[in-house]
mmCIF file of C-alpha atoms in Angstrom:
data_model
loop_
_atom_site.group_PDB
_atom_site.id
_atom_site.type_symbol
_atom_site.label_atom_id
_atom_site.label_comp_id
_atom_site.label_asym_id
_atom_site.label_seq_id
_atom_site.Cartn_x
_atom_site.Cartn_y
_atom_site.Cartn_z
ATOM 1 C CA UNK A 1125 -41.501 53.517 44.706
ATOM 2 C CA UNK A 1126 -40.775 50.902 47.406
ATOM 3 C CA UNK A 1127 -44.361 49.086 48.893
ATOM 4 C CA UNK A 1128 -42.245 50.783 52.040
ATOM 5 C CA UNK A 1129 -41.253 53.949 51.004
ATOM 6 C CA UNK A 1130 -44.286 56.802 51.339
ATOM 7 C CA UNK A 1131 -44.196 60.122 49.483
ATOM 8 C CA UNK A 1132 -42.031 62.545 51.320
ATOM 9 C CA UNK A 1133 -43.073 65.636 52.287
ATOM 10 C CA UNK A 1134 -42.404 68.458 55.009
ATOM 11 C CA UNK A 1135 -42.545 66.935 58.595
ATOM 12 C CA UNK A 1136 -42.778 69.854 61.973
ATOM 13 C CA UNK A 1137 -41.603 67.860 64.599
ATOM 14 C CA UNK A 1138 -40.825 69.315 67.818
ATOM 15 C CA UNK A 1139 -37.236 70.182 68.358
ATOM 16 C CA UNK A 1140 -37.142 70.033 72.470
ATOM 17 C CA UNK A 1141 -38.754 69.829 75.616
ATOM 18 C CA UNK A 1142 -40.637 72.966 75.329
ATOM 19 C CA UNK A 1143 -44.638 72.744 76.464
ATOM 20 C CA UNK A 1144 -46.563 72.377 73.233
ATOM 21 C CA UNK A 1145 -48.398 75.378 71.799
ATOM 22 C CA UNK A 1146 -52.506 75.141 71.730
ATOM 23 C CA UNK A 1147 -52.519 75.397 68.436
ATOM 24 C CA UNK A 1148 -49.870 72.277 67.849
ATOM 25 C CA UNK A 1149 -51.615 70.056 70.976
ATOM 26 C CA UNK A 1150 -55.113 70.813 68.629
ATOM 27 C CA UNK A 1151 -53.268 69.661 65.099
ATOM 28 C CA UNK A 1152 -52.260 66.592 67.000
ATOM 29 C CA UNK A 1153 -55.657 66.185 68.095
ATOM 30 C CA UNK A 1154 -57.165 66.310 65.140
ATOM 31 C CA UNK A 1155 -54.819 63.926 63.139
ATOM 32 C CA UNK A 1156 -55.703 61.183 65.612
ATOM 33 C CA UNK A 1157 -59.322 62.266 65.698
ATOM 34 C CA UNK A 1158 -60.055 59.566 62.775
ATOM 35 C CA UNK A 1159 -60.553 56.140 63.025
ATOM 36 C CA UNK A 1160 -57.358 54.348 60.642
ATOM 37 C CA UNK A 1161 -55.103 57.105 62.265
ATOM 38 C CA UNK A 1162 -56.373 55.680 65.433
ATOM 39 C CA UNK A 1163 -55.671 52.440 64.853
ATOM 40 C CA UNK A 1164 -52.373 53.582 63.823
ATOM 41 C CA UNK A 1165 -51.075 55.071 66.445
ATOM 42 C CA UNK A 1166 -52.491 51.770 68.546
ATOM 43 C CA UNK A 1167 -50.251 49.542 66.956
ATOM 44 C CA UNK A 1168 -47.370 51.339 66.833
ATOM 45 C CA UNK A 1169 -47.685 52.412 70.582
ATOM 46 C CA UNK A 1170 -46.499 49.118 70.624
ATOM 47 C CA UNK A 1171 -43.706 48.167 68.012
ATOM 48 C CA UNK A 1172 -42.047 49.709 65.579
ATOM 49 C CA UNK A 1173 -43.568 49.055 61.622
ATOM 50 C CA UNK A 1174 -42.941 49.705 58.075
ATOM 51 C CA UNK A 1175 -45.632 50.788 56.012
ATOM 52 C CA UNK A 1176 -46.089 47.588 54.516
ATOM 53 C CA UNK A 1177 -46.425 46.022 57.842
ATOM 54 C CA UNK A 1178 -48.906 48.652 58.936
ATOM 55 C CA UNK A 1179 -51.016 47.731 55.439
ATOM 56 C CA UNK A 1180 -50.545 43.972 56.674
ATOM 57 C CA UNK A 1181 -52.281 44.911 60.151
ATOM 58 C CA UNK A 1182 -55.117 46.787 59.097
ATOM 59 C CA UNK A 1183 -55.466 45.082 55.856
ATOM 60 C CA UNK A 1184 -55.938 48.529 54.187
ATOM 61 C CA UNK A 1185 -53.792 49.527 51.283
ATOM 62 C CA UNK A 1186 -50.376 51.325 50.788
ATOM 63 C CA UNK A 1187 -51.281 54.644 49.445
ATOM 64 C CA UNK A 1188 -54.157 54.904 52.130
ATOM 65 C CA UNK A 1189 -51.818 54.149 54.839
ATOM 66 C CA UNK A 1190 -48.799 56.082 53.645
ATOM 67 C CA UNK A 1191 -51.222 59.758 53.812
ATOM 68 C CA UNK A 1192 -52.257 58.680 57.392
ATOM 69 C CA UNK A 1193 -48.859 58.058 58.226
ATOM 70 C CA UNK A 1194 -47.975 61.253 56.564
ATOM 71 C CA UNK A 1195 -50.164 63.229 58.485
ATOM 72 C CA UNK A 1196 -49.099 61.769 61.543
ATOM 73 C CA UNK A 1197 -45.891 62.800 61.565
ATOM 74 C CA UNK A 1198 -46.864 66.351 60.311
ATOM 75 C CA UNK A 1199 -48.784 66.537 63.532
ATOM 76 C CA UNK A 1200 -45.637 65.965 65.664
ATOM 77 C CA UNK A 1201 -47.217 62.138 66.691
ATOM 78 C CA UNK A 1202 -45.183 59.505 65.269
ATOM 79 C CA UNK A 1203 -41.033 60.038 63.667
ATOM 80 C CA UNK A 1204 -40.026 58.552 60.108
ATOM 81 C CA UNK A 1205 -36.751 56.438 59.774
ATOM 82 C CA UNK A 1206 -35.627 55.341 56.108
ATOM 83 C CA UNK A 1207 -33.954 52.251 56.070
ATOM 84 C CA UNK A 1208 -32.855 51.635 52.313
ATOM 85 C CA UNK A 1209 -36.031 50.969 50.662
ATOM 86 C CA UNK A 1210 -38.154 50.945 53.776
ATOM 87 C CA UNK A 1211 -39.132 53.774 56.616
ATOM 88 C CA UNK A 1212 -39.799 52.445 59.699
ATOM 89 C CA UNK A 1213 -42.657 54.515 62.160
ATOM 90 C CA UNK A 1214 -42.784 55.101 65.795
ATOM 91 C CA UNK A 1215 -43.987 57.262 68.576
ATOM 92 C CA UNK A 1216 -41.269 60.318 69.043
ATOM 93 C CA UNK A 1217 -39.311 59.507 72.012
ATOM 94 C CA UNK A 1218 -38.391 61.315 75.083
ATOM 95 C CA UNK A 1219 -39.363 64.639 75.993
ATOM 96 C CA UNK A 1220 -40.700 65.560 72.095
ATOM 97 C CA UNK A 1221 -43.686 63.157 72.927
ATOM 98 C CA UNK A 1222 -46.470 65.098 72.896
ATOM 99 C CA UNK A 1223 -49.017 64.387 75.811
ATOM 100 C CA UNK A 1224 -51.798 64.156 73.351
ATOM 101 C CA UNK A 1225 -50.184 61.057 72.639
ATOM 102 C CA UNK A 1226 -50.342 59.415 75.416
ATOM 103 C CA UNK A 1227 -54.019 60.697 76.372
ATOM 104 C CA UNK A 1228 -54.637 59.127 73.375
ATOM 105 C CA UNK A 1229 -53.561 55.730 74.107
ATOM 106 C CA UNK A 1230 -55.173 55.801 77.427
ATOM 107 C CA UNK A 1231 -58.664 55.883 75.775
ATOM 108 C CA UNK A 1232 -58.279 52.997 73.567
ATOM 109 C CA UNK A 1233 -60.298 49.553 74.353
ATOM 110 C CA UNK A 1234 -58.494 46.488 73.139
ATOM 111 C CA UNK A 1235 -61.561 44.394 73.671
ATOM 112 C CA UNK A 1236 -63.380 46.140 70.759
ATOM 113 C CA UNK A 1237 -63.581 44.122 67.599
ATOM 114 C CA UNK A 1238 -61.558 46.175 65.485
ATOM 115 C CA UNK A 1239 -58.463 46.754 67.593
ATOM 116 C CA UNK A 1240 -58.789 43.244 68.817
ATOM 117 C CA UNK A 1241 -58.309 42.048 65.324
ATOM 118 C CA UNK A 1242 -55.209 44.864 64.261
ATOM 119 C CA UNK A 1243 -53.512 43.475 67.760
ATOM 120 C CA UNK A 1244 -54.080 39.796 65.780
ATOM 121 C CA UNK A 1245 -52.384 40.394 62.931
ATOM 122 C CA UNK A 1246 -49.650 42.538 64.769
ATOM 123 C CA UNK A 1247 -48.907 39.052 66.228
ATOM 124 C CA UNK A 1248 -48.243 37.432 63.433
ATOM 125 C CA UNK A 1249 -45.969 40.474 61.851
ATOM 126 C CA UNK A 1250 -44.190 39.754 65.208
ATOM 127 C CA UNK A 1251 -43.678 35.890 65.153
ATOM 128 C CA UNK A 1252 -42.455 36.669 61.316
ATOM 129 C CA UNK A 1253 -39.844 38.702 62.980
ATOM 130 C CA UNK A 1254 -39.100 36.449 65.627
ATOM 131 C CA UNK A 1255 -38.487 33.674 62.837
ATOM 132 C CA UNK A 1256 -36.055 35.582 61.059
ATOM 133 C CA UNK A 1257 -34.046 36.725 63.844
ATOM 134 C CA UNK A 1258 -34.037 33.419 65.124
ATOM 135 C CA UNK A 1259 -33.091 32.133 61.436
ATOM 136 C CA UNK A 1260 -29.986 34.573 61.115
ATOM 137 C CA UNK A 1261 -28.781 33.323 64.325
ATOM 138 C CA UNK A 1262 -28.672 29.718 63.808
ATOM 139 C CA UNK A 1263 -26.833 30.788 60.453
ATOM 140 C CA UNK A 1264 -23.877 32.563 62.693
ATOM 141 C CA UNK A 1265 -24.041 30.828 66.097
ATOM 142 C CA UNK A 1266 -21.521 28.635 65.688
ATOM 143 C CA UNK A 1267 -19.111 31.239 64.471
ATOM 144 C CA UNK A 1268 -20.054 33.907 66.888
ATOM 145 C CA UNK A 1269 -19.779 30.872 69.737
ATOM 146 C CA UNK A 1270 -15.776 29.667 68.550
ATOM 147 C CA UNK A 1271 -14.758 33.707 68.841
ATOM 148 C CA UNK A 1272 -16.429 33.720 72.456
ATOM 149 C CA UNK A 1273 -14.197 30.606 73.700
ATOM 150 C CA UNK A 1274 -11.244 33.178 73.071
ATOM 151 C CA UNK A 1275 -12.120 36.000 75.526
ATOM 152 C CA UNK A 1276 -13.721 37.296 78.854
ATOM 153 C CA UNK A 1277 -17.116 36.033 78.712
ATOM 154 C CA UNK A 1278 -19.650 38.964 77.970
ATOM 155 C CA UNK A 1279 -21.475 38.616 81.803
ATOM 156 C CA UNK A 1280 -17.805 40.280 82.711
ATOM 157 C CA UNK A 1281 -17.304 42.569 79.912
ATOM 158 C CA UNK A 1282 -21.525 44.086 80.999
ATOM 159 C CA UNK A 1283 -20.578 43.830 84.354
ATOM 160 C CA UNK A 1284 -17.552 46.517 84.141
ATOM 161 C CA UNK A 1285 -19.634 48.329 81.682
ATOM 162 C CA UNK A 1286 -22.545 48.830 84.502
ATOM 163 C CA UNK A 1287 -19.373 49.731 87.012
ATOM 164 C CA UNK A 1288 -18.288 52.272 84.701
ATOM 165 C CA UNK A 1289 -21.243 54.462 84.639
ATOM 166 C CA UNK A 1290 -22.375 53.452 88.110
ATOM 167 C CA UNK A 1291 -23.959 56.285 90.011
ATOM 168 C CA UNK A 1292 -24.741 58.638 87.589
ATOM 169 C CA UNK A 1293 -27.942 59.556 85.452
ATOM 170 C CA UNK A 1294 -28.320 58.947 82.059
ATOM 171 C CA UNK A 1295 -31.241 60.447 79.864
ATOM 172 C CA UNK A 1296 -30.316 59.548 76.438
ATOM 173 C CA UNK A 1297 -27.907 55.999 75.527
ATOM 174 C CA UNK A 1298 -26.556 55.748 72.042
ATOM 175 C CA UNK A 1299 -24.986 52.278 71.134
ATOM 176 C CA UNK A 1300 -23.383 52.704 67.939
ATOM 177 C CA UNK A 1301 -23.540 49.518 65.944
ATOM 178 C CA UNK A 1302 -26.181 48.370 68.262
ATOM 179 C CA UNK A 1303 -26.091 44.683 66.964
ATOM 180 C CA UNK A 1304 -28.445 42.501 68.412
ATOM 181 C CA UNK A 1305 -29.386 45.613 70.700
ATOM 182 C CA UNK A 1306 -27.715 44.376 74.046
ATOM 183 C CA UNK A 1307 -26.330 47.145 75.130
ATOM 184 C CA UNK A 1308 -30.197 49.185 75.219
ATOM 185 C CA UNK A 1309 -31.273 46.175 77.019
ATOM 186 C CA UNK A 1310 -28.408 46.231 79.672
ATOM 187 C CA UNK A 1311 -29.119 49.950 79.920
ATOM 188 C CA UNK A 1312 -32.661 50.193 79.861
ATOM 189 C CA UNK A 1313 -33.616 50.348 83.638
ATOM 190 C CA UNK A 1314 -31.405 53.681 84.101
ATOM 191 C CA UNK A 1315 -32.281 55.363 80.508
ATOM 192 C CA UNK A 1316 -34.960 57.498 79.570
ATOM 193 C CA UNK A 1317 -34.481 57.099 75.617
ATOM 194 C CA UNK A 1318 -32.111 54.586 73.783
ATOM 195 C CA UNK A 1319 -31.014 54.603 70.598
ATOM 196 C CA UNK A 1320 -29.240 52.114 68.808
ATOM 197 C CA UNK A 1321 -27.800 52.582 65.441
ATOM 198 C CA UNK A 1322 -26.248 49.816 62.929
ATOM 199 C CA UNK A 1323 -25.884 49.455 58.995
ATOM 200 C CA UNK A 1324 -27.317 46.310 58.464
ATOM 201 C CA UNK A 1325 -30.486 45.437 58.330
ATOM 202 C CA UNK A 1326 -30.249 41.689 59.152
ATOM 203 C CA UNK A 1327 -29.039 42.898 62.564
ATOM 204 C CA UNK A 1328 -31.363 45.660 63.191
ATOM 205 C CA UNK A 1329 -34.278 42.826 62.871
ATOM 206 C CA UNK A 1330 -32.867 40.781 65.785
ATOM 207 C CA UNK A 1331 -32.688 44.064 67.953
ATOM 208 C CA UNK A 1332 -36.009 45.029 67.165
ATOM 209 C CA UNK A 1333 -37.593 41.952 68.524
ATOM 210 C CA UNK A 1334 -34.977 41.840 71.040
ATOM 211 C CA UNK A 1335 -36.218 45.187 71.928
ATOM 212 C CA UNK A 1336 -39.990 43.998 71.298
ATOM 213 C CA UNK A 1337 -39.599 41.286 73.371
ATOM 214 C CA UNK A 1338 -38.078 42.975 76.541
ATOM 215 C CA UNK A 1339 -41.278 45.724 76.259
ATOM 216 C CA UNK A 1340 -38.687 48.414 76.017
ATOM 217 C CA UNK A 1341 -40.430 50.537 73.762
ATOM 218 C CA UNK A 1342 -38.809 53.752 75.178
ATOM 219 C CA UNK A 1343 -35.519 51.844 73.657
ATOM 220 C CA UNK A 1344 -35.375 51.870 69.212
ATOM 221 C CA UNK A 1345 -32.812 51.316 66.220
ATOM 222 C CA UNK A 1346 -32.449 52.597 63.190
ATOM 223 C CA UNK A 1347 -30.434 52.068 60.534
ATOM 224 C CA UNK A 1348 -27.328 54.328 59.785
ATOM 225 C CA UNK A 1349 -23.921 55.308 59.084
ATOM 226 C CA UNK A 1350 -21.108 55.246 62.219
ATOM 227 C CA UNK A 1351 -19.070 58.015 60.400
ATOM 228 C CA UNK A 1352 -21.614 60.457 59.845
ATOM 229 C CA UNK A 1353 -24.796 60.112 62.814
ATOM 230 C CA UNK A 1354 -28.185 61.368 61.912
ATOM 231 C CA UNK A 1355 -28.328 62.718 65.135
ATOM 232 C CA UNK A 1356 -28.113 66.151 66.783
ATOM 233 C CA UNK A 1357 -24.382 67.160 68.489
ATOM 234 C CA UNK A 1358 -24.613 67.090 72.054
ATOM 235 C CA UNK A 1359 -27.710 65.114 72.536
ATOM 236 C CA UNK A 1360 -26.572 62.170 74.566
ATOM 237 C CA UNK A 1361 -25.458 61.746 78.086
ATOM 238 C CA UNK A 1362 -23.094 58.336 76.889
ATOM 239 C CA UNK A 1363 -22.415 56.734 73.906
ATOM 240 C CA UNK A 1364 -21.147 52.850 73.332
ATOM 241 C CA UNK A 1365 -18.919 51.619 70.854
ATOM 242 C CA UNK A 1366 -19.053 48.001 71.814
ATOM 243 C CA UNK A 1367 -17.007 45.705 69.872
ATOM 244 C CA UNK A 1368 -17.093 48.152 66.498
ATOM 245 C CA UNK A 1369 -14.210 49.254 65.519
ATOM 246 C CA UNK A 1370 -12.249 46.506 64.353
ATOM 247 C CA UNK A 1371 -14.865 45.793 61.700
ATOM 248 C CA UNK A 1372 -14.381 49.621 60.379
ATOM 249 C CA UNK A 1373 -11.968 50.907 57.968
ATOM 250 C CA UNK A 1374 -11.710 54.193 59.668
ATOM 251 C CA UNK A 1375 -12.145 53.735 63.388
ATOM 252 C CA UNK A 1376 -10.895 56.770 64.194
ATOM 253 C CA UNK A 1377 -13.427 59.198 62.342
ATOM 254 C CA UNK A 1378 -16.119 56.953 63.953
ATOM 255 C CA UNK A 1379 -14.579 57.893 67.653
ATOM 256 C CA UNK A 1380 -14.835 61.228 67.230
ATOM 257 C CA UNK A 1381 -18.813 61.069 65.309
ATOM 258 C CA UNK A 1382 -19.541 59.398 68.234
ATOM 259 C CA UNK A 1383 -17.712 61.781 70.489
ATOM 260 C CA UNK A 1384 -19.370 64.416 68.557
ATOM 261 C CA UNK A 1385 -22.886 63.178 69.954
ATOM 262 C CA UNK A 1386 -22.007 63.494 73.378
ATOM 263 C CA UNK A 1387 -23.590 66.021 75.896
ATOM 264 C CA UNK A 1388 -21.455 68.413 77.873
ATOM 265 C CA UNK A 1389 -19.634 65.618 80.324
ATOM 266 C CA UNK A 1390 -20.698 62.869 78.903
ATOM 267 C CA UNK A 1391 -19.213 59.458 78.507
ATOM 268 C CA UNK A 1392 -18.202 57.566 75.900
ATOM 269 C CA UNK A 1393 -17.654 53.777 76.298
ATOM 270 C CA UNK A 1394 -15.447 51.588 73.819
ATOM 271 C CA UNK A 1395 -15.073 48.209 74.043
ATOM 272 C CA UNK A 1396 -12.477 46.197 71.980
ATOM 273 C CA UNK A 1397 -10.017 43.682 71.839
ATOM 274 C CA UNK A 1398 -6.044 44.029 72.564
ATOM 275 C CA UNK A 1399 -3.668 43.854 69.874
ATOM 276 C CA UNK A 1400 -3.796 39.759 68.426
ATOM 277 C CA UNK A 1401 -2.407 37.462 65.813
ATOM 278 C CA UNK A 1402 -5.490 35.282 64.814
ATOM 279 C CA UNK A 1403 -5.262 36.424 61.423
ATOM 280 C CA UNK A 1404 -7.785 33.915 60.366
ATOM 281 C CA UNK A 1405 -10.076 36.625 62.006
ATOM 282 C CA UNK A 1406 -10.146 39.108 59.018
ATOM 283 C CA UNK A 1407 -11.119 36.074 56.479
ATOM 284 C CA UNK A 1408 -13.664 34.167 58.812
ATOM 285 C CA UNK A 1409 -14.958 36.820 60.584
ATOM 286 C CA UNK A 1410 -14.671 40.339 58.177
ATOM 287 C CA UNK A 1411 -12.812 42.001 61.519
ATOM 288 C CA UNK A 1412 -10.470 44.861 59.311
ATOM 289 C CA UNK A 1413 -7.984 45.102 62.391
ATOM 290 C CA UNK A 1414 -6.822 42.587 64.822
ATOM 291 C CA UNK A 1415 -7.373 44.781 67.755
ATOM 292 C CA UNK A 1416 -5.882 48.332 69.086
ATOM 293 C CA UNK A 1417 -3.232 49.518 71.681
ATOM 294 C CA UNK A 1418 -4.554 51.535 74.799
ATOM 295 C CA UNK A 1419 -2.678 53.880 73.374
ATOM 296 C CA UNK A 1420 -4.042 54.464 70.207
ATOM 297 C CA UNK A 1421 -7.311 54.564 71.557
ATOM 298 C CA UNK A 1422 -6.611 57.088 74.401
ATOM 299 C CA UNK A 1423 -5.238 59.184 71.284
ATOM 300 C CA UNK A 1424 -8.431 59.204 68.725
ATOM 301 C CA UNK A 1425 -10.257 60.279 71.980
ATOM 302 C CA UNK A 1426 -8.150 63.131 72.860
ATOM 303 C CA UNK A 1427 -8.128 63.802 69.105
ATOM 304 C CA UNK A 1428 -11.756 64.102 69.257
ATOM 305 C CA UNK A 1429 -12.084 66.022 72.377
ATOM 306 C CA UNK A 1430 -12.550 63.895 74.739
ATOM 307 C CA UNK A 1431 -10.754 64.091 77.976
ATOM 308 C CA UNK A 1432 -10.101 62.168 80.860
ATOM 309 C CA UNK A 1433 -9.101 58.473 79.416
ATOM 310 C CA UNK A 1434 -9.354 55.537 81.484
ATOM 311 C CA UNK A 1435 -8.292 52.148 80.446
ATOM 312 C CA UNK A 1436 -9.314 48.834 81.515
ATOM 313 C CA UNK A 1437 -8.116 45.186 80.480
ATOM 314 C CA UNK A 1438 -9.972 42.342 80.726
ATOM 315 C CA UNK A 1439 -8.462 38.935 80.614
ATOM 316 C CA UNK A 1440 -9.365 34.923 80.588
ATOM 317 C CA UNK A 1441 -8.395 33.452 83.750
ATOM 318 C CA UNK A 1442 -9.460 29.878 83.045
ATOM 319 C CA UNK A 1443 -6.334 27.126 82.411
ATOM 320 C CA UNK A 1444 -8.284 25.574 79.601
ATOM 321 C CA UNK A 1445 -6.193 24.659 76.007
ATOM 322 C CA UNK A 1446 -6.414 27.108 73.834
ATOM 323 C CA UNK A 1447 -9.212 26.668 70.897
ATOM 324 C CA UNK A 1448 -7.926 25.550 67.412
ATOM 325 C CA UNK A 1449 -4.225 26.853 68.401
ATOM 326 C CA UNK A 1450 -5.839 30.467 68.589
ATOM 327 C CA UNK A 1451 -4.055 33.278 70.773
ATOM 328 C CA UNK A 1452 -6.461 34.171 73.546
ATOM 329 C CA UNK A 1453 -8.002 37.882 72.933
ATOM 330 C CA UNK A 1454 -8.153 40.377 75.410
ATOM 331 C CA UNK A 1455 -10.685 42.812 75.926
ATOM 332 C CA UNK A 1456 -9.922 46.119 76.323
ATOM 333 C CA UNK A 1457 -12.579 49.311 77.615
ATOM 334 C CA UNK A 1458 -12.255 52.777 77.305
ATOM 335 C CA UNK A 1459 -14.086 55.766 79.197
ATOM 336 C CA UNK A 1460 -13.787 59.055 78.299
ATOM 337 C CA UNK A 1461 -15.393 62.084 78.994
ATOM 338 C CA UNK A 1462 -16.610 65.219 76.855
ATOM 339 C CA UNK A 1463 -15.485 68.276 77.652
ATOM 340 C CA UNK A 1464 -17.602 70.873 79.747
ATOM 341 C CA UNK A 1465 -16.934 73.933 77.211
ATOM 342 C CA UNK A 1466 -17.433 73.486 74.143
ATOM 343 C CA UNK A 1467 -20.097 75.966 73.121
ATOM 344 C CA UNK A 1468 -22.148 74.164 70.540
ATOM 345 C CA UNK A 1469 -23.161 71.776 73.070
ATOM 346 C CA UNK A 1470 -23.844 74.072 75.526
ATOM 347 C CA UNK A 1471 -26.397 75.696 73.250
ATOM 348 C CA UNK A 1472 -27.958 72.188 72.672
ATOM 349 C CA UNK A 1473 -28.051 71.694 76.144
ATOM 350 C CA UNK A 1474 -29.844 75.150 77.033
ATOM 351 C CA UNK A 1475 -32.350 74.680 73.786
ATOM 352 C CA UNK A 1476 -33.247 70.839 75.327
#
């Protein structure tokens, strides 16, 4: 077993809004009622950890830690992700929070010597983060930079992205293949949970300290799979697929997964590029298509339920040469909206 990877074991975590019973506000209670579990849900009030990283902190080892952890989550405290060989541990989000949690937090002195010295070492777990994410850029900058010379610049792209959802509330944001988590920070001020989902790890690690460093810890990631969500059906308000698809082989099935997540008229937002001829794109950059029709978009959407298309073209409007004999891309968004009656996600929507 993985220095990451604790025992499993059944986990009762609350499945909506509900007031908490006496008898599960008193479990939670107790679990924190003891001085590592404490200290463990200190930290990660804070930022998100692995177990090992939580041994790191309170320089106690992994067994130990990985029953406290364990009974954490049993109590309905803290939520378990697995991320191949590693499960990363937070506070449960939203409206399953428990208030004992936050009571909780509100009693703790940072001043006293022993938290003092846990929020030390969390430091340094965060500069090591900080490093790498900082390291994996440097490594793709200068690729990342020659593709951005081609279209819109991304200040236009986020600014018809804000536009399209102007005006109306938003609970819970999903950006599928979050990436370096920009779309949870360009949506966090009008969001009460985010969650950002992507399949590699490398990038999850720049959107946690992305994340970390913006203080949006009612904003996470996770790692997972775009064609089949670990998440409930109808439990978000919108849903981004920001420059996705053409790195997918089936970008279709991942429209309507994410479609699937979607709330009873909720959005889903798509951004990609227009048809193109830089073939040099799949080799250099792994992109599996060079871009989509409106068209074929609109379709997978109304394939997957969605109704109400709009489409929206964004285009260069500088006279500069063209870099390295490339075609100029545009970038294309999509909004659609989920249907009102579907009954499954009505009955999410009554039960949350």
């Amino acid at each position: 077993m993985s220095v990451d990877d604790p025992s499993s074991g059944s986990v009762a975590r609350p499945t909506s809004s509900a007031q908490p019973s006496f008898d599960h506000t008193l479990a939670a209670l107790r679990a924190a009622a003891e001085p590592t579990r404490l200290r463990i849900l200190a930290i990660l009030g804070r930022i998100d950890l692995t177990v090992g990283e939580v041994c790191r902190v309170l320089g106690q080892a992994q067994p130990r830690v990985s029953r406290h952890l364990k009974l954490l989550v049993d109590a309905g405290l803290l939520e378990r992700h697995t991320e191949g060989t590693s499960a990363f541990f937070r506070p449960l989000a939203g409206a399953r929070r428990l208030p004992a949690y936050e009571a909780v937090l509100g009693l703790i002195d940072w001043n006293d010597e022993a938290f003092a010295r846990d929020r030390a070492r969390l430091e340094i777990v965060r500069a090591g983060r900080a490093q790498a994410a900082a390291d994996y850029f440097e490594r793709n900058a200068n690729e990342w930079d020659r593709v951005r010379e081609l279209h819109v610049s991304d200040s236009d792209v986020e600014h018809a992205l804000i536009e399209a959802l102007a005006g109306r509330p938003i609970r819970d944001l999903l950006d599928v293949g979050t990436g370096t988590g920009r779309m949870l920070e360009l949506f966090a001020g009008q969001v009460r949970r985010g969650v950002g989902v992507d399949l590699s790890r490398e990038m999850l690690n720049v959107a946690r300290t992305n994340l970390d460093r913006a203080g949006l810890r009612h904003c996470s990631v996770r790692q997972g799979d775009v064609y089949d969500l670990d998440l409930p059906a109808g439990s978000m308000d919108v849903a981004v697929l920001h420059h996705v698809l053409h790195f997918l082989d089936d970008p279709s099935t991942a429209v309507a997964e994410s479609a699937r997540m979607l709330r009873p008229n909720g959005t889903l937002l798509i951004v990609d590029f227009a048809p193109h001829d830089n073939e040099d794109f799949r080799t250099d950059y792994a992109h599996r298509f060079l871009g989509f029709g409106a068209d074929e978009v609109t379709r997978w959407c109304e394939e997957g339920g969605l109704r109400d298309v709009q489409v929206r073209q964004l285009e260069r409007t500088d006279l500069r040469p063209k870099p390295d004999g490339r075609t100029r891309l545009t970038t294309t968004i999509w909004s659609a909206t989920q249907r009102s009656d579907a009954p499954e996600l009505r009955a999410f929507e009554a039960a949350s």
